[in-house]
Amino acid sequence: MPKIMDNVHRYFATTVGLITTKGSKHGQNVMAAEWTMHVAYEPMLIAIFVHESPTYWNIEETRVFGVNIASEDQAELVNIAGGYSGIEIEKLAIPRTFATQWAKHIDVPMIKGCSLNAECKVTKIEKIGDHIMVVGEVLSARFDEKKFPLIYTRGNYRKLSRSKIRSGRKTVLITPAQMLQFKKMFAGQFVLKAAAAIIKQDSSILLQKFGDWWVLPLVIADKGANYKDALEKDLPSIGVSASVGKIRGIRRMMLKAGKTELRANFITFDCKFKSLEGSYAAWFARPPKNVVLRTLFEKP
Ligand SMILES: Cc1cc2nc3c(=O)[nH]c(=O)nc-3n(C[C@H](O)[C@H](O)[C@H](O)COP(=O)(O)O)c2cc1C
């Protein structure tokens, strides 16, 4: 087992920023910084974490810097930018190595062939442990859709796989009428997020009428609202009183009716029954066969 404190940084996976600067004493420069990160949308901010070196001194003097996120075919450039200091050699002057283009809003060279280029103006400098955090507001940015960022992890440069990780949602076929019902209930949400109550008594389960079929009593909590409270508050609207207990599980489904698809997440809660009135909910000794219900009960 490698010594963890010496190796923690190896187990992150980062992109690598080629940080470009120009100062009166140290001239034009480029360094590699894996600790380069987009940290706010409004204003758009990028933070870099650097040590005292020509890059930092240039930034301290001019209060501007360029962030150029290295693309997969730029591992060699990253090696050079990170392997030599501007004190040792003028990295950007090595022939046929860094292709540059002058920035539009700040007086620094930008690196061509990157996946992203951002021109930044310093808004904050703060010492953080043995590094210095420099936060820059993005004055302008452009990206190249065709270039994928180089990934740095475990001391190696790697390529991102082009395959996406499958969502793992279980596809559940429902009827068009049921789809309509769900869409009506979950109006306009990107992912339908519901809390569902599992209320059992003797060996029966309480279900709610939902159009012409039966499902677990469920509620759509408003964004940011507590699911347990929302469920407890909503159950009386179908004549059910119950105390909502612990989360039993989460089921992520892709509801499908013909070509229409709907992502749905159900958080199920074990509840303690108190009382039942009206006909919106009813006890079932054997729950009717519908796939949504079956999926909600399935062990993951
Ligand atoms: C892949 C890679 C990532 C690096 N990330 C950082 C970093 O995030 N922060 C930092 O201070 N140095 C980092 N370095 C080291 C600097 O790039 C290196 O010290 C460089 O020589 C500094 O350039 P300068 O002295 O011309 O300013 C990294 C080096 C490599 C190879």
Tab-separated table of C-alpha atoms and ligand atoms in Angstrom:
chain	number	residue	atom	x	y	z
A	1	MET	CA	0.000	0.000	0.000
A	2	PRO	CA	1.558	3.331	-1.003
A	3	LYS	CA	1.973	5.910	1.742
A	4	ILE	CA	-1.306	7.753	1.513
A	5	MET	CA	-0.265	11.253	2.577
A	6	ASP	CA	2.447	11.345	-0.077
A	7	ASN	CA	0.089	10.048	-2.739
A	8	VAL	CA	-3.341	11.584	-2.157
A	9	HIS	CA	-2.934	13.919	-5.132
A	10	ARG	CA	-2.372	10.948	-7.443
A	11	TYR	CA	-5.890	9.648	-6.886
A	12	PHE	CA	-7.654	12.714	-8.199
A	13	ALA	CA	-8.226	13.002	-11.925
A	14	THR	CA	-7.834	16.508	-13.263
A	15	THR	CA	-7.569	18.423	-16.468
A	16	VAL	CA	-4.397	20.477	-16.838
A	17	GLY	CA	-4.353	24.231	-17.319
A	18	LEU	CA	-1.550	25.792	-19.293
A	19	ILE	CA	-1.338	29.108	-17.474
A	20	THR	CA	0.040	31.895	-19.623
A	21	THR	CA	1.369	35.213	-18.343
A	22	LYS	CA	3.572	38.127	-19.343
A	23	GLY	CA	5.496	40.317	-16.914
A	24	SER	CA	8.078	43.071	-17.228
A	25	LYS	CA	10.802	41.104	-15.440
A	26	HIS	CA	10.047	37.476	-16.360
A	27	GLY	CA	8.653	37.997	-19.857
A	28	GLN	CA	6.140	35.667	-21.495
A	29	ASN	CA	5.646	32.370	-19.715
A	30	VAL	CA	3.582	29.200	-19.556
A	31	MET	CA	3.229	26.739	-16.668
A	32	ALA	CA	1.207	23.562	-16.145
A	33	ALA	CA	-1.363	23.653	-13.341
A	34	GLU	CA	-3.587	20.692	-12.651
A	35	TRP	CA	-5.186	22.730	-9.879
A	36	THR	CA	-7.149	24.857	-12.305
A	37	MET	CA	-10.841	24.944	-11.791
A	38	HIS	CA	-14.017	26.688	-12.771
A	39	VAL	CA	-15.463	27.823	-9.426
A	40	ALA	CA	-18.423	30.169	-10.099
A	41	TYR	CA	-20.919	30.970	-12.861
A	42	GLU	CA	-21.827	34.565	-12.040
A	43	PRO	CA	-19.409	36.214	-12.274
A	44	MET	CA	-17.622	33.433	-14.093
A	45	LEU	CA	-14.549	32.631	-12.013
A	46	ILE	CA	-11.594	30.286	-12.457
A	47	ALA	CA	-9.232	29.494	-9.574
A	48	ILE	CA	-5.667	28.310	-9.986
A	49	PHE	CA	-3.365	27.181	-7.197
A	50	VAL	CA	0.271	27.931	-7.805
A	51	HIS	CA	3.554	28.232	-5.945
A	52	GLU	CA	5.908	31.190	-6.057
A	53	SER	CA	7.497	31.098	-9.499
A	54	PRO	CA	7.696	33.345	-12.576
A	55	THR	CA	4.044	32.554	-13.326
A	56	TYR	CA	2.907	33.835	-9.953
A	57	TRP	CA	5.220	36.837	-10.052
A	58	ASN	CA	3.873	37.829	-13.466
A	59	ILE	CA	0.291	37.525	-12.205
A	60	GLU	CA	1.089	39.509	-9.062
A	61	GLU	CA	2.480	42.291	-11.237
A	62	THR	CA	-0.117	42.396	-14.044
A	63	ARG	CA	-3.218	40.949	-12.332
A	64	VAL	CA	-4.125	38.989	-15.468
A	65	PHE	CA	-3.521	35.445	-16.765
A	66	GLY	CA	-4.593	33.078	-19.491
A	67	VAL	CA	-6.098	29.640	-18.804
A	68	ASN	CA	-5.616	27.177	-21.644
A	69	ILE	CA	-6.993	23.724	-20.890
A	70	ALA	CA	-4.648	21.239	-22.559
A	71	SER	CA	-6.172	18.871	-25.091
A	72	GLU	CA	-5.319	15.186	-25.482
A	73	ASP	CA	-2.665	15.852	-28.098
A	74	GLN	CA	-0.800	18.314	-25.859
A	75	ALA	CA	0.786	15.991	-23.280
A	76	GLU	CA	4.243	16.959	-24.453
A	77	LEU	CA	3.467	20.652	-24.031
A	78	VAL	CA	2.215	19.981	-20.507
A	79	ASN	CA	5.436	18.133	-19.739
A	80	ILE	CA	7.531	21.047	-20.930
A	81	ALA	CA	5.400	23.731	-19.250
A	82	GLY	CA	5.468	21.747	-16.000
A	83	GLY	CA	9.006	20.408	-16.247
A	84	TYR	CA	10.912	23.666	-16.675
A	85	SER	CA	10.666	26.980	-14.889
A	86	GLY	CA	10.613	30.272	-16.736
A	87	ILE	CA	13.788	31.047	-14.767
A	88	GLU	CA	15.550	28.176	-16.518
A	89	ILE	CA	14.396	28.634	-20.099
A	90	GLU	CA	12.000	30.745	-22.125
A	91	LYS	CA	9.519	27.939	-22.731
A	92	LEU	CA	7.381	29.780	-25.245
A	93	ALA	CA	10.470	30.545	-27.370
A	94	ILE	CA	11.316	26.874	-28.061
A	95	PRO	CA	10.905	26.578	-31.845
A	96	ARG	CA	7.990	24.551	-33.242
A	97	THR	CA	6.599	23.789	-29.791
A	98	PHE	CA	3.935	26.131	-28.388
A	99	ALA	CA	1.678	27.708	-31.020
A	100	THR	CA	0.370	30.957	-29.590
A	101	GLN	CA	-2.065	33.687	-30.401
A	102	TRP	CA	-2.345	36.975	-28.544
A	103	ALA	CA	-5.287	37.357	-26.140
A	104	LYS	CA	-8.035	39.860	-27.009
A	105	HIS	CA	-8.674	41.480	-23.626
A	106	ILE	CA	-5.417	41.019	-21.746
A	107	ASP	CA	-1.741	41.325	-22.630
A	108	VAL	CA	-0.754	37.623	-22.601
A	109	PRO	CA	-0.191	34.935	-25.212
A	110	MET	CA	-2.791	32.156	-25.398
A	111	ILE	CA	-1.993	28.581	-26.445
A	112	LYS	CA	-3.543	27.237	-29.642
A	113	GLY	CA	-4.978	23.722	-29.938
A	114	CYS	CA	-6.478	23.634	-26.412
A	115	SER	CA	-9.970	22.476	-25.527
A	116	LEU	CA	-10.709	25.762	-23.750
A	117	ASN	CA	-9.080	29.189	-23.625
A	118	ALA	CA	-10.125	31.768	-21.038
A	119	GLU	CA	-8.762	35.255	-20.479
A	120	CYS	CA	-8.849	36.143	-16.785
A	121	LYS	CA	-8.529	39.223	-14.603
A	122	VAL	CA	-7.503	38.618	-10.965
A	123	THR	CA	-10.180	39.173	-8.329
A	124	LYS	CA	-8.505	37.501	-5.367
A	125	ILE	CA	-5.116	36.238	-4.256
A	126	GLU	CA	-4.815	34.246	-1.046
A	127	LYS	CA	-2.204	31.986	0.474
A	128	ILE	CA	-3.633	28.487	0.983
A	129	GLY	CA	-1.234	26.108	2.754
A	130	ASP	CA	1.901	25.836	0.667
A	131	HIS	CA	0.222	27.226	-2.465
A	132	ILE	CA	-1.347	30.502	-3.495
A	133	MET	CA	-4.923	30.636	-4.717
A	134	VAL	CA	-5.428	33.048	-7.574
A	135	VAL	CA	-9.027	33.618	-8.604
A	136	GLY	CA	-9.663	35.227	-11.955
A	137	GLU	CA	-12.827	36.588	-13.490
A	138	VAL	CA	-13.273	35.305	-17.031
A	139	LEU	CA	-13.327	38.225	-19.464
A	140	SER	CA	-13.766	36.014	-22.485
A	141	ALA	CA	-13.606	32.309	-23.248
A	142	ARG	CA	-13.775	30.036	-26.235
A	143	PHE	CA	-13.716	26.318	-26.639
A	144	ASP	CA	-13.036	23.812	-29.373
A	145	GLU	CA	-15.816	21.233	-29.500
A	146	LYS	CA	-13.538	18.782	-31.331
A	147	LYS	CA	-10.788	18.779	-28.693
A	148	PHE	CA	-11.169	16.641	-25.607
A	149	PRO	CA	-9.256	17.691	-22.479
A	150	LEU	CA	-6.206	15.747	-21.427
A	151	ILE	CA	-6.673	13.953	-18.125
A	152	TYR	CA	-3.939	13.742	-15.485
A	153	THR	CA	-4.194	11.010	-12.865
A	154	ARG	CA	-1.812	8.698	-11.010
A	155	GLY	CA	1.114	10.540	-12.524
A	156	ASN	CA	0.064	9.773	-16.109
A	157	TYR	CA	-1.637	11.635	-18.904
A	158	ARG	CA	-4.718	9.847	-20.170
A	159	LYS	CA	-7.466	10.133	-22.711
A	160	LEU	CA	-11.116	10.362	-21.814
A	161	SER	CA	-13.073	7.412	-23.055
A	162	ARG	CA	-15.680	8.439	-25.614
A	163	SER	CA	-18.238	6.089	-24.156
A	164	LYS	CA	-20.747	7.539	-21.750
A	165	ILE	CA	-21.586	5.734	-18.527
A	166	ARG	CA	-25.042	4.251	-18.818
A	167	SER	CA	-27.573	5.782	-16.456
A	168	GLY	CA	-28.502	2.470	-14.831
A	169	ARG	CA	-32.175	3.388	-14.877
A	170	LYS	CA	-34.509	0.473	-15.207
A	171	THR	CA	-36.714	0.751	-18.289
A	172	VAL	CA	-40.342	0.330	-17.278
A	173	LEU	CA	-42.979	0.052	-20.006
A	174	ILE	CA	-46.257	1.808	-19.242
A	175	THR	CA	-49.336	2.580	-21.309
A	176	PRO	CA	-49.824	5.921	-23.118
A	177	ALA	CA	-52.682	6.724	-20.702
A	178	GLN	CA	-50.419	6.119	-17.717
A	179	MET	CA	-47.708	8.251	-19.297
A	180	LEU	CA	-50.205	11.071	-19.703
A	181	GLN	CA	-51.177	10.708	-16.065
A	182	PHE	CA	-47.550	10.952	-14.934
A	183	LYS	CA	-46.851	13.908	-17.192
A	184	LYS	CA	-49.893	15.727	-15.833
A	185	MET	CA	-48.851	15.126	-12.275
A	186	PHE	CA	-45.189	15.938	-12.764
A	187	ALA	CA	-45.695	18.914	-15.057
A	188	GLY	CA	-42.594	20.165	-16.735
A	189	GLN	CA	-39.897	18.544	-14.606
A	190	PHE	CA	-36.761	17.244	-16.277
A	191	VAL	CA	-36.576	14.250	-13.936
A	192	LEU	CA	-39.753	13.377	-12.110
A	193	LYS	CA	-38.817	13.178	-8.470
A	194	ALA	CA	-41.402	11.631	-6.214
A	195	ALA	CA	-41.689	10.437	-2.632
A	196	ALA	CA	-43.749	7.263	-2.241
A	197	ALA	CA	-45.243	5.815	0.919
A	198	ILE	CA	-45.083	2.140	1.820
A	199	ILE	CA	-47.912	1.679	4.276
A	200	LYS	CA	-48.589	-1.885	5.373
A	201	GLN	CA	-51.055	-3.378	7.763
A	202	ASP	CA	-51.452	-7.093	8.458
A	203	SER	CA	-50.318	-8.366	5.090
A	204	SER	CA	-52.038	-5.692	3.014
A	205	ILE	CA	-50.610	-2.620	1.380
A	206	LEU	CA	-52.251	0.754	0.937
A	207	LEU	CA	-52.415	2.016	-2.633
A	208	GLN	CA	-53.601	5.242	-4.192
A	209	LYS	CA	-55.888	5.523	-7.179
A	210	PHE	CA	-53.989	7.047	-10.074
A	211	GLY	CA	-56.209	7.415	-13.128
A	212	ASP	CA	-57.452	3.922	-13.882
A	213	TRP	CA	-54.675	2.136	-11.989
A	214	TRP	CA	-53.220	1.914	-8.525
A	215	VAL	CA	-49.803	3.003	-7.280
A	216	LEU	CA	-48.109	3.667	-3.974
A	217	PRO	CA	-49.333	6.925	-2.432
A	218	LEU	CA	-46.940	9.463	-3.857
A	219	VAL	CA	-46.177	13.142	-3.923
A	220	ILE	CA	-43.952	15.452	-5.904
A	221	ALA	CA	-42.032	17.552	-3.427
A	222	ASP	CA	-41.235	21.121	-4.486
A	223	LYS	CA	-37.574	21.662	-5.259
A	224	GLY	CA	-35.659	22.117	-2.027
A	225	ALA	CA	-38.563	20.872	0.127
A	226	ASN	CA	-37.995	17.995	2.526
A	227	TYR	CA	-39.448	14.812	0.993
A	228	LYS	CA	-40.502	13.234	4.263
A	229	ASP	CA	-42.408	16.347	5.386
A	230	ALA	CA	-43.988	16.782	1.936
A	231	LEU	CA	-45.235	13.186	1.955
A	232	GLU	CA	-46.607	13.408	5.476
A	233	LYS	CA	-48.388	16.660	4.623
A	234	ASP	CA	-49.810	15.359	1.338
A	235	LEU	CA	-51.135	11.974	2.467
A	236	PRO	CA	-54.298	13.497	4.055
A	237	SER	CA	-55.317	14.791	0.577
A	238	ILE	CA	-56.065	11.166	-0.349
A	239	GLY	CA	-57.646	10.504	3.032
A	240	VAL	CA	-54.592	8.819	4.540
A	241	SER	CA	-53.005	9.672	7.820
A	242	ALA	CA	-49.633	8.053	8.504
A	243	SER	CA	-46.336	8.962	10.077
A	244	VAL	CA	-43.520	8.800	7.584
A	245	GLY	CA	-40.492	6.900	8.816
A	246	LYS	CA	-37.159	5.903	7.312
A	247	ILE	CA	-36.165	5.846	3.666
A	248	ARG	CA	-36.529	2.323	2.334
A	249	GLY	CA	-34.795	2.965	-0.966
A	250	ILE	CA	-34.491	4.817	-4.233
A	251	ARG	CA	-35.707	3.493	-7.585
A	252	ARG	CA	-34.613	5.215	-10.746
A	253	MET	CA	-36.694	4.345	-13.779
A	254	MET	CA	-37.050	5.251	-17.403
A	255	LEU	CA	-40.795	5.174	-17.937
A	256	LYS	CA	-41.539	4.380	-21.539
A	257	ALA	CA	-44.750	4.470	-23.565
A	258	GLY	CA	-44.105	3.987	-27.273
A	259	LYS	CA	-41.496	6.586	-28.156
A	260	THR	CA	-42.180	8.803	-25.147
A	261	GLU	CA	-39.696	8.479	-22.319
A	262	LEU	CA	-39.759	9.979	-18.877
A	263	ARG	CA	-37.055	9.734	-16.237
A	264	ALA	CA	-38.532	9.119	-12.815
A	265	ASN	CA	-36.945	8.795	-9.390
A	266	PHE	CA	-38.994	7.410	-6.529
A	267	ILE	CA	-37.807	7.625	-2.934
A	268	THR	CA	-39.795	5.106	-0.931
A	269	PHE	CA	-40.474	5.614	2.777
A	270	ASP	CA	-41.653	3.084	5.342
A	271	CYS	CA	-44.683	4.629	7.017
A	272	LYS	CA	-46.804	3.865	10.044
A	273	PHE	CA	-50.527	3.761	9.324
A	274	LYS	CA	-52.901	5.835	11.437
A	275	SER	CA	-56.237	6.160	9.597
A	276	LEU	CA	-57.962	6.011	6.224
A	277	GLU	CA	-61.006	7.880	4.907
A	278	GLY	CA	-62.666	8.149	1.475
A	279	SER	CA	-62.022	6.093	-1.631
A	280	TYR	CA	-58.826	7.574	-3.099
A	281	ALA	CA	-56.799	4.927	-1.307
A	282	ALA	CA	-57.539	1.298	-0.557
A	283	TRP	CA	-55.989	-1.788	0.995
A	284	PHE	CA	-54.744	-4.573	-1.252
A	285	ALA	CA	-53.816	-8.007	0.010
A	286	ARG	CA	-52.309	-8.717	-3.407
A	287	PRO	CA	-51.165	-5.558	-5.185
A	288	PRO	CA	-52.429	-5.381	-8.782
A	289	LYS	CA	-49.862	-6.319	-11.395
A	290	ASN	CA	-48.288	-3.196	-12.742
A	291	VAL	CA	-44.651	-2.790	-13.535
A	292	VAL	CA	-44.160	0.519	-11.768
A	293	LEU	CA	-45.386	-1.028	-8.557
A	294	ARG	CA	-43.392	-4.189	-9.097
A	295	THR	CA	-40.249	-2.162	-9.688
A	296	LEU	CA	-40.838	-0.102	-6.563
A	297	PHE	CA	-41.001	-3.248	-4.472
A	298	GLU	CA	-38.104	-5.048	-6.106
A	299	LYS	CA	-34.904	-5.503	-4.162
A	300	PRO	CA	-32.169	-3.473	-5.868
B	1	LIG	C1	0.937	17.849	-14.896
B	1	LIG	C2	1.483	18.940	-14.029
B	1	LIG	C3	0.639	19.645	-13.213
B	1	LIG	C4	1.110	20.654	-12.384
B	1	LIG	N1	0.236	21.321	-11.593
B	1	LIG	C5	0.687	22.330	-10.803
B	1	LIG	C6	-0.219	23.092	-10.022
B	1	LIG	O1	-1.441	22.890	-10.055
B	1	LIG	N2	0.272	24.060	-9.244
B	1	LIG	C7	1.599	24.346	-9.173
B	1	LIG	O2	2.004	25.238	-8.438
B	1	LIG	N3	2.506	23.639	-9.922
B	1	LIG	C8	2.073	22.670	-10.749
B	1	LIG	N4	2.948	21.989	-11.529
B	1	LIG	C9	4.365	22.372	-11.518
B	1	LIG	C10	4.626	23.626	-12.356
B	1	LIG	O3	4.052	23.530	-13.644
B	1	LIG	C11	6.142	23.822	-12.469
B	1	LIG	O4	6.679	24.093	-11.209
B	1	LIG	C12	6.518	24.893	-13.480
B	1	LIG	O5	7.916	24.793	-13.692
B	1	LIG	C13	6.224	26.298	-13.000
B	1	LIG	O6	6.482	27.156	-14.058
B	1	LIG	P1	7.185	28.580	-13.873
B	1	LIG	O7	8.315	28.367	-12.877
B	1	LIG	O8	7.686	28.937	-15.227
B	1	LIG	O9	6.159	29.517	-13.356
B	1	LIG	C14	2.495	20.957	-12.359
B	1	LIG	C15	3.360	20.243	-13.194
B	1	LIG	C16	2.860	19.243	-14.022
B	1	LIG	C17	3.786	18.490	-14.905
